[in-house]
PDB file of C-alpha atoms in Angstrom:
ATOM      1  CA  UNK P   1       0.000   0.000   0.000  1.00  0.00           C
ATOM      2  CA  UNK P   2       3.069   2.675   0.964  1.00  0.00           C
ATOM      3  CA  UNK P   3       4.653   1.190  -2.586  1.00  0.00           C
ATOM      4  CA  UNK P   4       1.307   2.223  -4.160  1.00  0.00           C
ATOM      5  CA  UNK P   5       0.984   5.996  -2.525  1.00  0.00           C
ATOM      6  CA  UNK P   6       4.425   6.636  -4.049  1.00  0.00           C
ATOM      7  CA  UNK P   7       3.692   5.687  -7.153  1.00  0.00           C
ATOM      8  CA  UNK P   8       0.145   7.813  -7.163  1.00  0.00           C
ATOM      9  CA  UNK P   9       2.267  10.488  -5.759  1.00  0.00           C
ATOM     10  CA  UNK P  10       4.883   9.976  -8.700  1.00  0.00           C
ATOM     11  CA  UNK P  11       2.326   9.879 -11.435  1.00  0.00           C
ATOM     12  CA  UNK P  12       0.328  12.943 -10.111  1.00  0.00           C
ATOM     13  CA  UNK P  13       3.112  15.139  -9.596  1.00  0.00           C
ATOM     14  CA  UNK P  14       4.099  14.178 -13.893  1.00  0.00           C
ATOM     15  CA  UNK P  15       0.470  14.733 -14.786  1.00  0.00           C
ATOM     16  CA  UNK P  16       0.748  17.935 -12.850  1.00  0.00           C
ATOM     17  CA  UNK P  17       4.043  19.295 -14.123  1.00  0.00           C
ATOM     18  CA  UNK P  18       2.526  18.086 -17.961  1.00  0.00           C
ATOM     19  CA  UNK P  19      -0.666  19.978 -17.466  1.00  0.00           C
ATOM     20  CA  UNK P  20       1.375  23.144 -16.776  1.00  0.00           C
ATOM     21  CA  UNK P  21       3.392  22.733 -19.585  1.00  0.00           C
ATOM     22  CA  UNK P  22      -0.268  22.453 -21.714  1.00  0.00           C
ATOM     23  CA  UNK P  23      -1.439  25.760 -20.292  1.00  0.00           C
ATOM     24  CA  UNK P  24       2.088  27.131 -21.217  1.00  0.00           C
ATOM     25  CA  UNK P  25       2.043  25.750 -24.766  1.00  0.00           C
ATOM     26  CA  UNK P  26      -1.590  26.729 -25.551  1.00  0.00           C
ATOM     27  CA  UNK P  27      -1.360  30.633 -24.508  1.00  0.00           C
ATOM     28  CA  UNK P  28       2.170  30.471 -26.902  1.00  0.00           C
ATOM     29  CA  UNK P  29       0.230  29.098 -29.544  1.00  0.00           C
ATOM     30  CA  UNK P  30      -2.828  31.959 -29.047  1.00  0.00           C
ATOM     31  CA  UNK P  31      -0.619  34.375 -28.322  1.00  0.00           C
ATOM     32  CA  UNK P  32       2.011  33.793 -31.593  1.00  0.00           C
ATOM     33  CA  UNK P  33      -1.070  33.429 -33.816  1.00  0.00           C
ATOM     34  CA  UNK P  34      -2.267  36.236 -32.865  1.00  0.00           C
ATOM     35  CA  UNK P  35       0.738  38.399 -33.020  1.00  0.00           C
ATOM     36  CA  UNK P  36       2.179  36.625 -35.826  1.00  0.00           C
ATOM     37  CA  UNK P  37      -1.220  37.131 -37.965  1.00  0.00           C
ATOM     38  CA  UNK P  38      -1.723  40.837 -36.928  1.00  0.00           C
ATOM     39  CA  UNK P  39       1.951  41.267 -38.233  1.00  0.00           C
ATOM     40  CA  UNK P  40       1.636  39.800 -41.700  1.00  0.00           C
ATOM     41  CA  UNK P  41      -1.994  41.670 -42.341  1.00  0.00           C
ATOM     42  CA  UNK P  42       0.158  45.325 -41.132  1.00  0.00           C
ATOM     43  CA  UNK P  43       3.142  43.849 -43.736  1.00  0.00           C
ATOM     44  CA  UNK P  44       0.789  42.904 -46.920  1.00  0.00           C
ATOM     45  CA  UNK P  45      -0.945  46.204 -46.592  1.00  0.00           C
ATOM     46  CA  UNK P  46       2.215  48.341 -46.277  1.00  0.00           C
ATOM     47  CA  UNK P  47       3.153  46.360 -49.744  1.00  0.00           C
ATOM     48  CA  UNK P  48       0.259  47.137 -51.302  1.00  0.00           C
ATOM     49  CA  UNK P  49       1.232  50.965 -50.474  1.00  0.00           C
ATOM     50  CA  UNK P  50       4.883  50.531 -51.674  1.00  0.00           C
ATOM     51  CA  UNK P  51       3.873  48.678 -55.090  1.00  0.00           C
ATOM     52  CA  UNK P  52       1.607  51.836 -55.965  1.00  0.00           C
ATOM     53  CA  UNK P  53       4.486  54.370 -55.295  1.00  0.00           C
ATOM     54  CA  UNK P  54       6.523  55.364 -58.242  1.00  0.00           C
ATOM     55  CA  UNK P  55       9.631  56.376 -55.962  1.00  0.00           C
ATOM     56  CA  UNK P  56      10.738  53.763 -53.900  1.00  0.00           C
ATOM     57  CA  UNK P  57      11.925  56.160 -50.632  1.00  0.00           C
ATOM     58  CA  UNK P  58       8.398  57.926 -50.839  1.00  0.00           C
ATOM     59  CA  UNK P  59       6.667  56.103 -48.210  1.00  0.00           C
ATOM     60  CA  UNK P  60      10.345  56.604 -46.007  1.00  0.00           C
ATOM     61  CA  UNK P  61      10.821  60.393 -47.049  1.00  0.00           C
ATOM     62  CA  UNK P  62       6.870  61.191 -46.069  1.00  0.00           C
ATOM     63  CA  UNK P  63       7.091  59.206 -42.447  1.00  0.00           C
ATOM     64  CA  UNK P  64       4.197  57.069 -43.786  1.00  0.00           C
ATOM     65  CA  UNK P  65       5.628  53.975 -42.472  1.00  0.00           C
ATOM     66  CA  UNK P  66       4.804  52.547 -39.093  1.00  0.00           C
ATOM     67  CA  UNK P  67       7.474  50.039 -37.823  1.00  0.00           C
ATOM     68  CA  UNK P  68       4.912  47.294 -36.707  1.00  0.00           C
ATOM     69  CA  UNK P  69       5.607  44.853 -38.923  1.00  0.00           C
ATOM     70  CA  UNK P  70       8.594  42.679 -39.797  1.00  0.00           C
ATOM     71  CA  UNK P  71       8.593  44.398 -43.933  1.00  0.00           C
ATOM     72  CA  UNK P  72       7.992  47.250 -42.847  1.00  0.00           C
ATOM     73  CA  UNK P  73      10.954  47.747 -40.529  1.00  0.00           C
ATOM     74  CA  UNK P  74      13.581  45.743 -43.183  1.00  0.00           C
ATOM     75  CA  UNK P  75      11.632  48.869 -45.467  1.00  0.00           C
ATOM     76  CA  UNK P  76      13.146  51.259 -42.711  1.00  0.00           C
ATOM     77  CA  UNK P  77      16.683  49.871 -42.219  1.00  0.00           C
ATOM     78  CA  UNK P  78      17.336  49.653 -45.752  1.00  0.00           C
ATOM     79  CA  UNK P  79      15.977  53.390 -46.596  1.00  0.00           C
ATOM     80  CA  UNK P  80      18.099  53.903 -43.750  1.00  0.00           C
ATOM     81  CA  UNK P  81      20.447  52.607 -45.118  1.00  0.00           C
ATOM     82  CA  UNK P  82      20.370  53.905 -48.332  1.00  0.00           C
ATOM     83  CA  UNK P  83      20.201  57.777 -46.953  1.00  0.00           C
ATOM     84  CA  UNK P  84      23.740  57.454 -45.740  1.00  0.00           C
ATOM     85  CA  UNK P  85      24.895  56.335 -48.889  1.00  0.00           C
ATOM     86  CA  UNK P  86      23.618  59.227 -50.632  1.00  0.00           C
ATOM     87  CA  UNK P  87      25.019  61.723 -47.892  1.00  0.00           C
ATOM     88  CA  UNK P  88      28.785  60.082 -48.611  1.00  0.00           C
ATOM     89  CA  UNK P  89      27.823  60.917 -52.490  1.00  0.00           C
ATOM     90  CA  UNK P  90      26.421  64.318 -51.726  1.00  0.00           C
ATOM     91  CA  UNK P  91      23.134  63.196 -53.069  1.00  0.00           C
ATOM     92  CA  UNK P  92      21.497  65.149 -50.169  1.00  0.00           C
ATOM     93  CA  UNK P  93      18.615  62.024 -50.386  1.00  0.00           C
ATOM     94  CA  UNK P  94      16.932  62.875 -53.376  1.00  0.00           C
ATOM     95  CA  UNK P  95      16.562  60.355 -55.959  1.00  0.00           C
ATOM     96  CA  UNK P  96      16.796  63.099 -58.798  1.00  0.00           C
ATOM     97  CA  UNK P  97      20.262  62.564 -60.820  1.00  0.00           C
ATOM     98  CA  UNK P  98      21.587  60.505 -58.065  1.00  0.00           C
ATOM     99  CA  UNK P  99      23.940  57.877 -58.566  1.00  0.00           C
ATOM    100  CA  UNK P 100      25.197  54.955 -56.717  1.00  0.00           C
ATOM    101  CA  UNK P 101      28.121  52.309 -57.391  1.00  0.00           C
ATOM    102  CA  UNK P 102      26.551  49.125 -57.233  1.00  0.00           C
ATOM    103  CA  UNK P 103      29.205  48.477 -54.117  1.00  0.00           C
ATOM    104  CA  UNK P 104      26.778  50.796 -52.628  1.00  0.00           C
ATOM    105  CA  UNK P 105      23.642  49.333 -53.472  1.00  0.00           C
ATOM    106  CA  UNK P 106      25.016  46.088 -52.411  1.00  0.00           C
ATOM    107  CA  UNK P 107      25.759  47.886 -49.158  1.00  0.00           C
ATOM    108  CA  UNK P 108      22.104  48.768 -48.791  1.00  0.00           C
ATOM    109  CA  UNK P 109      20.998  45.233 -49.459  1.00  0.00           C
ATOM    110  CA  UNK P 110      23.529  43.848 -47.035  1.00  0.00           C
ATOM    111  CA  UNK P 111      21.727  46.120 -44.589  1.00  0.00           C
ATOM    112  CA  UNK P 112      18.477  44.585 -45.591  1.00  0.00           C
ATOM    113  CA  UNK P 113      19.522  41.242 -45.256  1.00  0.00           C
ATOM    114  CA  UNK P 114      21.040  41.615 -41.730  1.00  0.00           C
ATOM    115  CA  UNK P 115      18.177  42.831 -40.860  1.00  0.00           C
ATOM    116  CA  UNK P 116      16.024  39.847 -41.969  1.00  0.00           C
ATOM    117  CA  UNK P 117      17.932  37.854 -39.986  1.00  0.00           C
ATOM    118  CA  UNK P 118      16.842  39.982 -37.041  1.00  0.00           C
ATOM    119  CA  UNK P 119      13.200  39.446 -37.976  1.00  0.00           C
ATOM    120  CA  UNK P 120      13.662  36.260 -38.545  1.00  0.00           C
ATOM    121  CA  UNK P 121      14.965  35.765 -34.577  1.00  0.00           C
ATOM    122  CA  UNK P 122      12.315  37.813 -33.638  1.00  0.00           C
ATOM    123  CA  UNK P 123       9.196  35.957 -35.111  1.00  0.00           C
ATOM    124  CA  UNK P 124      10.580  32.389 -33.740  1.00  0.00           C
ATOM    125  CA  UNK P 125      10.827  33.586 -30.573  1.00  0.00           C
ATOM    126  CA  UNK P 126       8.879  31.386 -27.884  1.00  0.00           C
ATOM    127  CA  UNK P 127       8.530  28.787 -30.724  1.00  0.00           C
ATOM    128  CA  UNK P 128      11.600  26.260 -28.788  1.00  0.00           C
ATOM    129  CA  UNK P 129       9.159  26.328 -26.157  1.00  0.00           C
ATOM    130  CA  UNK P 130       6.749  24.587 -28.452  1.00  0.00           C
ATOM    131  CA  UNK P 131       9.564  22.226 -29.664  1.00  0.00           C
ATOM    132  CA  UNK P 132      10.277  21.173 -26.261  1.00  0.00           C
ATOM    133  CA  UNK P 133       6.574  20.538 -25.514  1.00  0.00           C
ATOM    134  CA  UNK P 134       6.536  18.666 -28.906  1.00  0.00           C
ATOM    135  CA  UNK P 135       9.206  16.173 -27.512  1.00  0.00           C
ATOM    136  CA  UNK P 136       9.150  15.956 -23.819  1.00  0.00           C
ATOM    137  CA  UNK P 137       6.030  15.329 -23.211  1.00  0.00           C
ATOM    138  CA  UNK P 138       5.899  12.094 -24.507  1.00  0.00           C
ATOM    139  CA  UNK P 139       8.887  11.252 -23.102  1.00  0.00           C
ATOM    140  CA  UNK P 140       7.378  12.244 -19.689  1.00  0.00           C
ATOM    141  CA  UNK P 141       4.349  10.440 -20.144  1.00  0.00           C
ATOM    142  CA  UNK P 142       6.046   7.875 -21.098  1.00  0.00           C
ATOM    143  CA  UNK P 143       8.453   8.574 -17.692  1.00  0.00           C
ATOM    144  CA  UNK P 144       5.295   8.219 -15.745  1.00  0.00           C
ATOM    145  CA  UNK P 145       4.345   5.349 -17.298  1.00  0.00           C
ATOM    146  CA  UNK P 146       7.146   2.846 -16.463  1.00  0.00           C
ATOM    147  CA  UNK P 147       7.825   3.996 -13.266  1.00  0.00           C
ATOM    148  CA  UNK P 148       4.170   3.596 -12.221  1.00  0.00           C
ATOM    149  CA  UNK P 149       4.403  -0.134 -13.490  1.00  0.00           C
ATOM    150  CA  UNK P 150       7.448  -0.940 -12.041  1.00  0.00           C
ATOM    151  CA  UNK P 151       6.183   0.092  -8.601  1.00  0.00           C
ATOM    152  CA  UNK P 152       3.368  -1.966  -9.385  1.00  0.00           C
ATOM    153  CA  UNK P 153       5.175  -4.846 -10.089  1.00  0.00           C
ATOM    154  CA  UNK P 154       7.771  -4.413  -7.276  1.00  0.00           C
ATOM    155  CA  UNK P 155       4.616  -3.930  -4.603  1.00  0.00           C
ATOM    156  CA  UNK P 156       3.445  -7.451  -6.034  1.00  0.00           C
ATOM    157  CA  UNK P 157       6.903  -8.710  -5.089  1.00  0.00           C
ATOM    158  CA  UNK P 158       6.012  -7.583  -1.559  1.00  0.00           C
ATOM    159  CA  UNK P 159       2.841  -9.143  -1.192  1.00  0.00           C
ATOM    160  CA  UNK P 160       3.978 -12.250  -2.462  1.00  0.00           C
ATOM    161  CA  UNK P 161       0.550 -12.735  -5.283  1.00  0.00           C
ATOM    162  CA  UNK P 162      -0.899 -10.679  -7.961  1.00  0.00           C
ATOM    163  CA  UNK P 163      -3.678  -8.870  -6.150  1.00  0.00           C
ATOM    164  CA  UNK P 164      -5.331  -6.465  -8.460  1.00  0.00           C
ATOM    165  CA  UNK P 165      -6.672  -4.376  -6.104  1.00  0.00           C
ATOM    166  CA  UNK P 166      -3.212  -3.411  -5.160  1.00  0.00           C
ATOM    167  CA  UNK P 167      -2.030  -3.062  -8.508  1.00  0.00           C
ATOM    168  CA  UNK P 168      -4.675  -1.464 -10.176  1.00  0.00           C
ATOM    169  CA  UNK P 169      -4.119   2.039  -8.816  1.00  0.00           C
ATOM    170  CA  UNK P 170      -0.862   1.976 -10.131  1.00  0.00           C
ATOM    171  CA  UNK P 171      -1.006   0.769 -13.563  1.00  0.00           C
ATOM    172  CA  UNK P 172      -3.951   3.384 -14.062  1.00  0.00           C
ATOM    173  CA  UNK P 173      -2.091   5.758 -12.794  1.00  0.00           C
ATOM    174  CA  UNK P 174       0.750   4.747 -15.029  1.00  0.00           C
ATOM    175  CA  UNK P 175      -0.890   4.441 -18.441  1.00  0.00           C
ATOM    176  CA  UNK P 176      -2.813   7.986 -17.049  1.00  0.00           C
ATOM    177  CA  UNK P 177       0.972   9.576 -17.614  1.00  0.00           C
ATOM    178  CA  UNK P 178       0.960   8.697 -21.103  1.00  0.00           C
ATOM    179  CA  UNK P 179      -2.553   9.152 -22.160  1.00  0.00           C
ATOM    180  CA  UNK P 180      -1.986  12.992 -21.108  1.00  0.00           C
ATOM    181  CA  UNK P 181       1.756  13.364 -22.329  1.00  0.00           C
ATOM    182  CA  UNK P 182       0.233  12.429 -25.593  1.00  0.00           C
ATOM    183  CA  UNK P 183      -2.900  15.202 -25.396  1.00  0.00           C
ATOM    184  CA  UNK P 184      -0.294  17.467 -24.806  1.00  0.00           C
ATOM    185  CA  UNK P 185       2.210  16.705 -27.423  1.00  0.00           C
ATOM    186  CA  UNK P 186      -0.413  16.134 -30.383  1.00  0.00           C
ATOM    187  CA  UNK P 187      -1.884  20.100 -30.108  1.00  0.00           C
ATOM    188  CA  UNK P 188       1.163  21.091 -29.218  1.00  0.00           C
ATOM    189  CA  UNK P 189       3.085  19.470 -32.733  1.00  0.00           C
ATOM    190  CA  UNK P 190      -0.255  21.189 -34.467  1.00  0.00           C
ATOM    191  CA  UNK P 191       0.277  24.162 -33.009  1.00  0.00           C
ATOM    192  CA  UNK P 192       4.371  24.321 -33.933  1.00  0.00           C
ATOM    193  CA  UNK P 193       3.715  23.369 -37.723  1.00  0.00           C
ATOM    194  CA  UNK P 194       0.725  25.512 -37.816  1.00  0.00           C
ATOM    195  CA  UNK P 195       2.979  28.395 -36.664  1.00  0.00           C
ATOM    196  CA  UNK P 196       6.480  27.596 -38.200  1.00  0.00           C
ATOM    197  CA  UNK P 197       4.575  28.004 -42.066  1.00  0.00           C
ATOM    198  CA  UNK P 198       3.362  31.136 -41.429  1.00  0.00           C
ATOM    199  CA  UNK P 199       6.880  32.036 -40.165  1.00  0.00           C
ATOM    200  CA  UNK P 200       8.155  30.950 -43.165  1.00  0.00           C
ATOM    201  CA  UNK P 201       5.936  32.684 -45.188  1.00  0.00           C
ATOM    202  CA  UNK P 202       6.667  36.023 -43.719  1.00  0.00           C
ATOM    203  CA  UNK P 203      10.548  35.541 -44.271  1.00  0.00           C
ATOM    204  CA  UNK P 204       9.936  34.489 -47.667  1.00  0.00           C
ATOM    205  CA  UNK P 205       8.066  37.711 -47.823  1.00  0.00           C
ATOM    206  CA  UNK P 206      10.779  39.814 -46.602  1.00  0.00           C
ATOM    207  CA  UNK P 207      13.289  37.840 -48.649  1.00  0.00           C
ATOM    208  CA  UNK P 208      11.203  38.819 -52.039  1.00  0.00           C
ATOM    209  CA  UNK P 209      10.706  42.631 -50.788  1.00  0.00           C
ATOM    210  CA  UNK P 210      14.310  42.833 -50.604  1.00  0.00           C
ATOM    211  CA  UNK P 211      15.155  41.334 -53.639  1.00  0.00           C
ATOM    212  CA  UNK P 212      12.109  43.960 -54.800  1.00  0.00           C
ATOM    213  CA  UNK P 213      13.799  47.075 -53.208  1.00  0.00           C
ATOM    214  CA  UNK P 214      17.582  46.627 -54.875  1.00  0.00           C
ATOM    215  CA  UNK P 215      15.890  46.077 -57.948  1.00  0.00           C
ATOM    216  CA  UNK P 216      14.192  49.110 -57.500  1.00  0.00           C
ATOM    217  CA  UNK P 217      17.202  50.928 -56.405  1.00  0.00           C
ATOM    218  CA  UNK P 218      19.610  49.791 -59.504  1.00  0.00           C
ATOM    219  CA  UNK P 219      16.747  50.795 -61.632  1.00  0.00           C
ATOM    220  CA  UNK P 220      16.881  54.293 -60.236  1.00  0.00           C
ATOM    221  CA  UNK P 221      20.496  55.113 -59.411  1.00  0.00           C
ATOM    222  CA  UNK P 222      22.554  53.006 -61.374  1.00  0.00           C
ATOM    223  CA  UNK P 223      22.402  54.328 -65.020  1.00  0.00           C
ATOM    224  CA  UNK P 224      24.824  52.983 -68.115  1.00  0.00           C
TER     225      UNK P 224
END
């Protein structure tokens, strides 16, 4: 019977510690979605902006540009960016007759890029909590699981017969481990893959609006 309390002790304190690691996982997942959606509506409009602007730096030269999403502040750095290239040319940041070296345009999309990478740190953050949800809690369930039936077994040992009132507790309690390590894994590996393609898709996103912006830039300041 002592053999038995330990092991419903054991296998409650896992179900505990796995049900807090649920909570944890689910507010993540609301609260990335959420954040993560919000962000990639405020991008896709500010593109939608940009693509109807003939000049490139108008949206940046007019303060137009609010620096809540990830685009939108890669738009910033590399305008940024691309003012202090003009000021070592003397260009004063007008796009009429200005010129560039394409060193300098590089520099600009260098700029850009570095600050993808940012972004791209930024909208995975919270996300290795999800991966460690993902993997440990199977394992823990799985933890629970085994120990609860080897106390089992070794309080059969004690008693000397296979009484299944004595056992039961613990072999419920056991396979009670992995039946919840398993509801929290399965949302949780939903949740992560749900969340990791819409990261992608906003880095592709910012990859392609970079690519967008040097083009833009060689078209207007690098002349034959």
């Amino acid at each position: 019977p002592h053999q038995g309390d330990d092991n419903l002790f054991s296998g409650k304190l896992i179900v505990i510690t796995l049900m807090g690691m649920s909570i944890f996982a689910w507010t993540t997942m609301i609260y990335k979605w959420v954040d993560l959606r919000s962000m990639q509506s405020r991008g896709r409009a500010f593109l939608l902006r940009y693509r109807r602007e003939r000049d490139p730096l108008h949206l940046f030269l007019s303060r137009q540009v609010a620096k809540d999403s990830p685009v939108t502040r890669v738009y910033d750095e590399a305008c940024s960016a691309l003012s202090l290239e003009m000021e070592s040319r003397g260009s004063g940041g007008g796009t009429d007759d200005a010129r560039l070296t394409t060193l300098q345009i590089g520099a600009v999309r260098n700029a850009a890029d570095r600050k993808v990478a940012e972004e791209c740190v930024r909208l995975e953050e919270r996300m290795g909590f999800l991966a460690i949800a993902v993997s440990a809690s199977p394992m823990m369930g799985l933890l629970g699981t085994v120990w609860g039936v080897m106390e089992s077994f070794s309080a059969m040992a004690v008693q000397g017969s296979a009484n299944l009132s004595a056992v039961a507790p613990g072999i419920a309690s056991a396979l009670m481990t992995t039946v919840v390590g398993l509801i929290v894994a399965i949302p949780s590996a939903i949740g992560y893959n749900v969340l990791t393609t819409k990261i992608k898709t906003m880095i592709v996103e910012m990859d392609n609006f970079a690519d967008e912006f040097s083009s833009e830039l060689q078209r207007l300041f690098i002349r034959e």
